[in-house]
């Protein structure tokens, strides 16, 4: 390792803040020097319901996986179709740093398809559990062993490197597994794979299982963990602690049913807790996002490492801590995986988060109005909505704009709007006027906004007109806050034009607020003129 590489690794380590108890627990674990990443996103990942990759998709993903630092890419299942074989050829011809392989059943037909694809690495498999042998294969253990050995020998005779896999290994008898694995080792397999095919083993049991096989075999052991019971990552790490040196999985945790172990989680944990570098960690987020886009398979917001909320903070206490020292509420810096931190403004946000956000956007918001801003933010996010940067700026701007208007001369006390299909939109308003009188009126319109404005006109001044109405969604999304700007004329029968605006979640209420703002701005103008006289 060069001095520059050593310094880079040390700098990366300093970006983590993991538990000191981890190293205590690992004190009895032997040195783990090298672990290879075997990516099956293009094979097992594609088997996830709803994912179908074109040849071009597979090529793009293979290139991204190679750039990430993947050691082995299981790019498909050659025997499945001629298109698949041709795709494997295309990926092979990319001359990637990663080794490209294909899955194959332990039959000559499947192996021939891999040979035709031009690959020189094959992953053969056959089920070894009594359950699968009896109900799926309908074969005896002796027949299964014979088939497994024959497949390895046949592949080796044709110049292929072979990884052999015991399907449903974690429900297979240990004595039979040892027998078949020793046989394929003797037949020329360069590595074996011990999959937890339906995700049913617990970490301690899996660790013991791998340790036992590690003592028996002379070739590398690979592990392939499914996540049916949420144990895929824990099982993969337990396997590495007990001698496994190849970890199979998929980026983003795709795969059959609940998926395979997420390889980005494996890579980050291997580096943080075991000091083993596999991926170029800084490329994890971009690779994850690319695969999410291509597959159309969306990740949960709370997905570890690469989820939208992985480095998002809303709680006031958490944000305050993060702003002082990121290690308070982050196990590692987002830059490690090429991500960015998000300070989210929402229901649980404190003033530190909101002020910090505004400062990021270059907005100097007066401290004396922060309570009013916080009240507006919490009101608009009460349903769980996350306030975007643009929306926060609009709220802050709206509050400051309102501060330029003197106290309200007309107050909207009540608003009721009835609308719907085959229903005439009707609005009822109760307004306290400048002279202290209270009036309640109702009116109809071509829509709920028009009905509400008509009712306000009737209550304040029937000669008043709306000269212009502008409505926009601040972010352009379906749950975006809206911004309404109106121009009212003749509020007080003097022909003057007055402008009003408002920001809110509901189009009707926000339109009404903007209308009332224009009305009060006109009254404030007259009052100001009288003071000057």
PDB file of C-alpha atoms in Angstrom, residues 242-406:
ATOM      1  CA  UNK A 242     -16.139 -17.581  10.054  1.00  0.00           C
ATOM      2  CA  UNK A 243     -14.158 -17.988   6.862  1.00  0.00           C
ATOM      3  CA  UNK A 244     -16.315 -17.010   3.880  1.00  0.00           C
ATOM      4  CA  UNK A 245     -14.358 -14.876   1.413  1.00  0.00           C
ATOM      5  CA  UNK A 246     -16.978 -14.201  -1.279  1.00  0.00           C
ATOM      6  CA  UNK A 247     -20.288 -12.441  -0.604  1.00  0.00           C
ATOM      7  CA  UNK A 248     -23.103 -12.619  -3.145  1.00  0.00           C
ATOM      8  CA  UNK A 249     -25.979 -10.170  -3.302  1.00  0.00           C
ATOM      9  CA  UNK A 250     -27.571  -7.335  -5.251  1.00  0.00           C
ATOM     10  CA  UNK A 251     -27.246  -3.577  -5.213  1.00  0.00           C
ATOM     11  CA  UNK A 252     -30.270  -2.110  -3.404  1.00  0.00           C
ATOM     12  CA  UNK A 253     -31.130  -5.574  -2.069  1.00  0.00           C
ATOM     13  CA  UNK A 254     -33.182  -6.631  -5.112  1.00  0.00           C
ATOM     14  CA  UNK A 255     -33.986 -10.272  -5.784  1.00  0.00           C
ATOM     15  CA  UNK A 256     -36.557 -13.033  -5.410  1.00  0.00           C
ATOM     16  CA  UNK A 257     -39.359 -12.353  -2.909  1.00  0.00           C
ATOM     17  CA  UNK A 258     -37.909  -9.976  -0.272  1.00  0.00           C
ATOM     18  CA  UNK A 259     -34.571  -9.857  -2.052  1.00  0.00           C
ATOM     19  CA  UNK A 260     -30.916 -10.646  -1.467  1.00  0.00           C
ATOM     20  CA  UNK A 261     -28.481  -8.971   0.870  1.00  0.00           C
ATOM     21  CA  UNK A 262     -27.902  -5.372  -0.219  1.00  0.00           C
ATOM     22  CA  UNK A 263     -24.269  -5.245  -1.334  1.00  0.00           C
ATOM     23  CA  UNK A 264     -23.864  -1.569  -0.487  1.00  0.00           C
ATOM     24  CA  UNK A 265     -24.697  -2.483   3.127  1.00  0.00           C
ATOM     25  CA  UNK A 266     -22.155  -5.304   3.007  1.00  0.00           C
ATOM     26  CA  UNK A 267     -19.437  -3.036   1.603  1.00  0.00           C
ATOM     27  CA  UNK A 268     -19.942  -0.251   4.150  1.00  0.00           C
ATOM     28  CA  UNK A 269     -20.025  -2.689   7.067  1.00  0.00           C
ATOM     29  CA  UNK A 270     -16.965  -4.591   5.868  1.00  0.00           C
ATOM     30  CA  UNK A 271     -14.990  -1.376   5.753  1.00  0.00           C
ATOM     31  CA  UNK A 272     -16.349   0.230   8.935  1.00  0.00           C
ATOM     32  CA  UNK A 273     -16.164  -2.811  11.207  1.00  0.00           C
ATOM     33  CA  UNK A 274     -13.619  -5.155   9.628  1.00  0.00           C
ATOM     34  CA  UNK A 275     -11.268  -2.800   7.804  1.00  0.00           C
ATOM     35  CA  UNK A 276     -11.888  -4.597   4.509  1.00  0.00           C
ATOM     36  CA  UNK A 277     -12.219  -2.404   1.421  1.00  0.00           C
ATOM     37  CA  UNK A 278     -14.271  -3.803  -1.435  1.00  0.00           C
ATOM     38  CA  UNK A 279     -16.174  -1.107  -3.332  1.00  0.00           C
ATOM     39  CA  UNK A 280     -15.153   2.417  -4.199  1.00  0.00           C
ATOM     40  CA  UNK A 281     -17.528   3.588  -1.470  1.00  0.00           C
ATOM     41  CA  UNK A 282     -17.879   7.076  -2.923  1.00  0.00           C
ATOM     42  CA  UNK A 283     -19.689   5.624  -5.977  1.00  0.00           C
ATOM     43  CA  UNK A 284     -22.342   3.749  -4.019  1.00  0.00           C
ATOM     44  CA  UNK A 285     -25.077   6.396  -4.133  1.00  0.00           C
ATOM     45  CA  UNK A 286     -24.752   7.121  -7.849  1.00  0.00           C
ATOM     46  CA  UNK A 287     -24.718   3.400  -8.715  1.00  0.00           C
ATOM     47  CA  UNK A 288     -27.707   2.727  -6.492  1.00  0.00           C
ATOM     48  CA  UNK A 289     -29.648   5.606  -8.064  1.00  0.00           C
ATOM     49  CA  UNK A 290     -28.783   4.443 -11.592  1.00  0.00           C
ATOM     50  CA  UNK A 291     -30.017   0.917 -10.895  1.00  0.00           C
ATOM     51  CA  UNK A 292     -33.159   2.261  -9.257  1.00  0.00           C
ATOM     52  CA  UNK A 293     -33.913   4.346 -12.362  1.00  0.00           C
ATOM     53  CA  UNK A 294     -33.197   1.575 -14.854  1.00  0.00           C
ATOM     54  CA  UNK A 295     -35.159  -1.122 -13.026  1.00  0.00           C
ATOM     55  CA  UNK A 296     -38.003   1.184 -11.987  1.00  0.00           C
ATOM     56  CA  UNK A 297     -37.853  -0.605  -8.646  1.00  0.00           C
ATOM     57  CA  UNK A 298     -38.158   2.108  -5.998  1.00  0.00           C
ATOM     58  CA  UNK A 299     -36.361   1.840  -2.686  1.00  0.00           C
ATOM     59  CA  UNK A 300     -37.976   2.532   0.659  1.00  0.00           C
ATOM     60  CA  UNK A 301     -37.157   5.994   1.988  1.00  0.00           C
ATOM     61  CA  UNK A 302     -35.671   4.415   5.124  1.00  0.00           C
ATOM     62  CA  UNK A 303     -33.425   2.002   3.193  1.00  0.00           C
ATOM     63  CA  UNK A 304     -30.011   1.905   4.940  1.00  0.00           C
ATOM     64  CA  UNK A 305     -27.074   3.611   3.221  1.00  0.00           C
ATOM     65  CA  UNK A 306     -28.888   4.761   0.072  1.00  0.00           C
ATOM     66  CA  UNK A 307     -32.490   5.513   1.098  1.00  0.00           C
ATOM     67  CA  UNK A 308     -33.826   9.054   0.725  1.00  0.00           C
ATOM     68  CA  UNK A 309     -33.903   9.443   4.498  1.00  0.00           C
ATOM     69  CA  UNK A 310     -30.505   7.851   5.220  1.00  0.00           C
ATOM     70  CA  UNK A 311     -28.973  11.256   5.951  1.00  0.00           C
ATOM     71  CA  UNK A 312     -32.141  13.303   6.472  1.00  0.00           C
ATOM     72  CA  UNK A 313     -32.807  15.011   9.797  1.00  0.00           C
ATOM     73  CA  UNK A 314     -36.028  16.703  10.890  1.00  0.00           C
ATOM     74  CA  UNK A 315     -36.261  16.460  14.684  1.00  0.00           C
ATOM     75  CA  UNK A 316     -35.162  19.699  16.313  1.00  0.00           C
ATOM     76  CA  UNK A 317     -32.937  17.908  18.854  1.00  0.00           C
ATOM     77  CA  UNK A 318     -31.232  15.855  16.139  1.00  0.00           C
ATOM     78  CA  UNK A 319     -30.665  18.809  13.841  1.00  0.00           C
ATOM     79  CA  UNK A 320     -29.179  20.856  16.663  1.00  0.00           C
ATOM     80  CA  UNK A 321     -26.769  18.008  17.383  1.00  0.00           C
ATOM     81  CA  UNK A 322     -25.870  17.503  13.717  1.00  0.00           C
ATOM     82  CA  UNK A 323     -25.127  21.201  13.277  1.00  0.00           C
ATOM     83  CA  UNK A 324     -22.644  21.032  16.164  1.00  0.00           C
ATOM     84  CA  UNK A 325     -21.099  17.633  15.360  1.00  0.00           C
ATOM     85  CA  UNK A 326     -22.374  15.281  12.649  1.00  0.00           C
ATOM     86  CA  UNK A 327     -21.287  12.203  14.625  1.00  0.00           C
ATOM     87  CA  UNK A 328     -24.036  12.873  17.174  1.00  0.00           C
ATOM     88  CA  UNK A 329     -26.685  11.375  14.889  1.00  0.00           C
ATOM     89  CA  UNK A 330     -24.812   9.883  11.931  1.00  0.00           C
ATOM     90  CA  UNK A 331     -22.686   6.691  11.953  1.00  0.00           C
ATOM     91  CA  UNK A 332     -20.631   8.050   9.060  1.00  0.00           C
ATOM     92  CA  UNK A 333     -20.532  11.105   6.844  1.00  0.00           C
ATOM     93  CA  UNK A 334     -22.786  10.985   3.765  1.00  0.00           C
ATOM     94  CA  UNK A 335     -19.775  11.888   1.611  1.00  0.00           C
ATOM     95  CA  UNK A 336     -18.416   8.387   2.290  1.00  0.00           C
ATOM     96  CA  UNK A 337     -21.006   6.920  -0.076  1.00  0.00           C
ATOM     97  CA  UNK A 338     -21.310   9.954  -2.350  1.00  0.00           C
ATOM     98  CA  UNK A 339     -24.510  11.203  -0.726  1.00  0.00           C
ATOM     99  CA  UNK A 340     -25.561  14.533   0.778  1.00  0.00           C
ATOM    100  CA  UNK A 341     -27.101  15.404   4.108  1.00  0.00           C
ATOM    101  CA  UNK A 342     -30.617  16.863   4.138  1.00  0.00           C
ATOM    102  CA  UNK A 343     -31.964  19.048   6.914  1.00  0.00           C
ATOM    103  CA  UNK A 344     -35.672  18.439   6.524  1.00  0.00           C
ATOM    104  CA  UNK A 345     -38.207  21.062   7.498  1.00  0.00           C
ATOM    105  CA  UNK A 346     -41.391  19.494   8.822  1.00  0.00           C
ATOM    106  CA  UNK A 347     -43.661  18.988  11.819  1.00  0.00           C
ATOM    107  CA  UNK A 348     -40.827  18.055  14.201  1.00  0.00           C
ATOM    108  CA  UNK A 349     -38.362  20.705  13.063  1.00  0.00           C
ATOM    109  CA  UNK A 350     -36.896  23.156  15.522  1.00  0.00           C
ATOM    110  CA  UNK A 351     -35.897  26.733  14.901  1.00  0.00           C
ATOM    111  CA  UNK A 352     -32.235  25.712  14.491  1.00  0.00           C
ATOM    112  CA  UNK A 353     -33.112  23.599  11.444  1.00  0.00           C
ATOM    113  CA  UNK A 354     -35.290  26.282   9.897  1.00  0.00           C
ATOM    114  CA  UNK A 355     -32.779  29.053  10.487  1.00  0.00           C
ATOM    115  CA  UNK A 356     -30.002  26.797   9.171  1.00  0.00           C
ATOM    116  CA  UNK A 357     -31.993  26.054   6.018  1.00  0.00           C
ATOM    117  CA  UNK A 358     -32.690  29.734   5.372  1.00  0.00           C
ATOM    118  CA  UNK A 359     -29.026  30.592   5.878  1.00  0.00           C
ATOM    119  CA  UNK A 360     -28.081  27.915   3.324  1.00  0.00           C
ATOM    120  CA  UNK A 361     -30.373  29.679   0.844  1.00  0.00           C
ATOM    121  CA  UNK A 362     -28.931  33.086   1.688  1.00  0.00           C
ATOM    122  CA  UNK A 363     -32.079  34.348   3.427  1.00  0.00           C
ATOM    123  CA  UNK A 364     -31.647  36.596   6.460  1.00  0.00           C
ATOM    124  CA  UNK A 365     -34.852  36.119   8.405  1.00  0.00           C
ATOM    125  CA  UNK A 366     -35.480  38.457  11.385  1.00  0.00           C
ATOM    126  CA  UNK A 367     -35.134  36.624  14.704  1.00  0.00           C
ATOM    127  CA  UNK A 368     -38.160  38.464  16.123  1.00  0.00           C
ATOM    128  CA  UNK A 369     -40.449  36.745  13.609  1.00  0.00           C
ATOM    129  CA  UNK A 370     -39.042  33.205  13.924  1.00  0.00           C
ATOM    130  CA  UNK A 371     -41.886  32.038  16.174  1.00  0.00           C
ATOM    131  CA  UNK A 372     -44.425  33.065  13.559  1.00  0.00           C
ATOM    132  CA  UNK A 373     -42.431  31.265  10.890  1.00  0.00           C
ATOM    133  CA  UNK A 374     -42.239  28.097  12.996  1.00  0.00           C
ATOM    134  CA  UNK A 375     -46.002  28.206  13.588  1.00  0.00           C
ATOM    135  CA  UNK A 376     -46.622  28.454   9.837  1.00  0.00           C
ATOM    136  CA  UNK A 377     -44.201  25.593   9.093  1.00  0.00           C
ATOM    137  CA  UNK A 378     -45.777  23.274  11.659  1.00  0.00           C
ATOM    138  CA  UNK A 379     -49.284  24.110  10.464  1.00  0.00           C
ATOM    139  CA  UNK A 380     -48.441  23.262   6.876  1.00  0.00           C
ATOM    140  CA  UNK A 381     -46.565  20.052   7.758  1.00  0.00           C
ATOM    141  CA  UNK A 382     -49.073  18.721  10.297  1.00  0.00           C
ATOM    142  CA  UNK A 383     -50.183  15.964   7.892  1.00  0.00           C
ATOM    143  CA  UNK A 384     -46.626  14.717   7.534  1.00  0.00           C
ATOM    144  CA  UNK A 385     -45.686  16.826   4.541  1.00  0.00           C
ATOM    145  CA  UNK A 386     -42.021  17.641   4.107  1.00  0.00           C
ATOM    146  CA  UNK A 387     -41.494  21.324   3.367  1.00  0.00           C
ATOM    147  CA  UNK A 388     -39.162  21.817   0.407  1.00  0.00           C
ATOM    148  CA  UNK A 389     -36.539  24.559   0.235  1.00  0.00           C
ATOM    149  CA  UNK A 390     -38.632  26.508  -2.270  1.00  0.00           C
ATOM    150  CA  UNK A 391     -41.714  26.220  -0.077  1.00  0.00           C
ATOM    151  CA  UNK A 392     -39.828  27.315   3.046  1.00  0.00           C
ATOM    152  CA  UNK A 393     -38.529  30.353   1.204  1.00  0.00           C
ATOM    153  CA  UNK A 394     -42.056  31.149   0.020  1.00  0.00           C
ATOM    154  CA  UNK A 395     -43.427  30.899   3.583  1.00  0.00           C
ATOM    155  CA  UNK A 396     -40.680  33.134   4.953  1.00  0.00           C
ATOM    156  CA  UNK A 397     -41.162  35.614   2.135  1.00  0.00           C
ATOM    157  CA  UNK A 398     -44.928  35.619   2.669  1.00  0.00           C
ATOM    158  CA  UNK A 399     -44.551  36.380   6.372  1.00  0.00           C
ATOM    159  CA  UNK A 400     -42.199  39.266   5.665  1.00  0.00           C
ATOM    160  CA  UNK A 401     -44.531  40.582   2.980  1.00  0.00           C
ATOM    161  CA  UNK A 402     -47.428  40.546   5.402  1.00  0.00           C
ATOM    162  CA  UNK A 403     -45.351  42.474   7.921  1.00  0.00           C
ATOM    163  CA  UNK A 404     -45.306  45.333   5.433  1.00  0.00           C
ATOM    164  CA  UNK A 405     -49.083  45.647   5.839  1.00  0.00           C
ATOM    165  CA  UNK A 406     -50.557  47.328   8.915  1.00  0.00           C
TER     166      UNK A 406
END
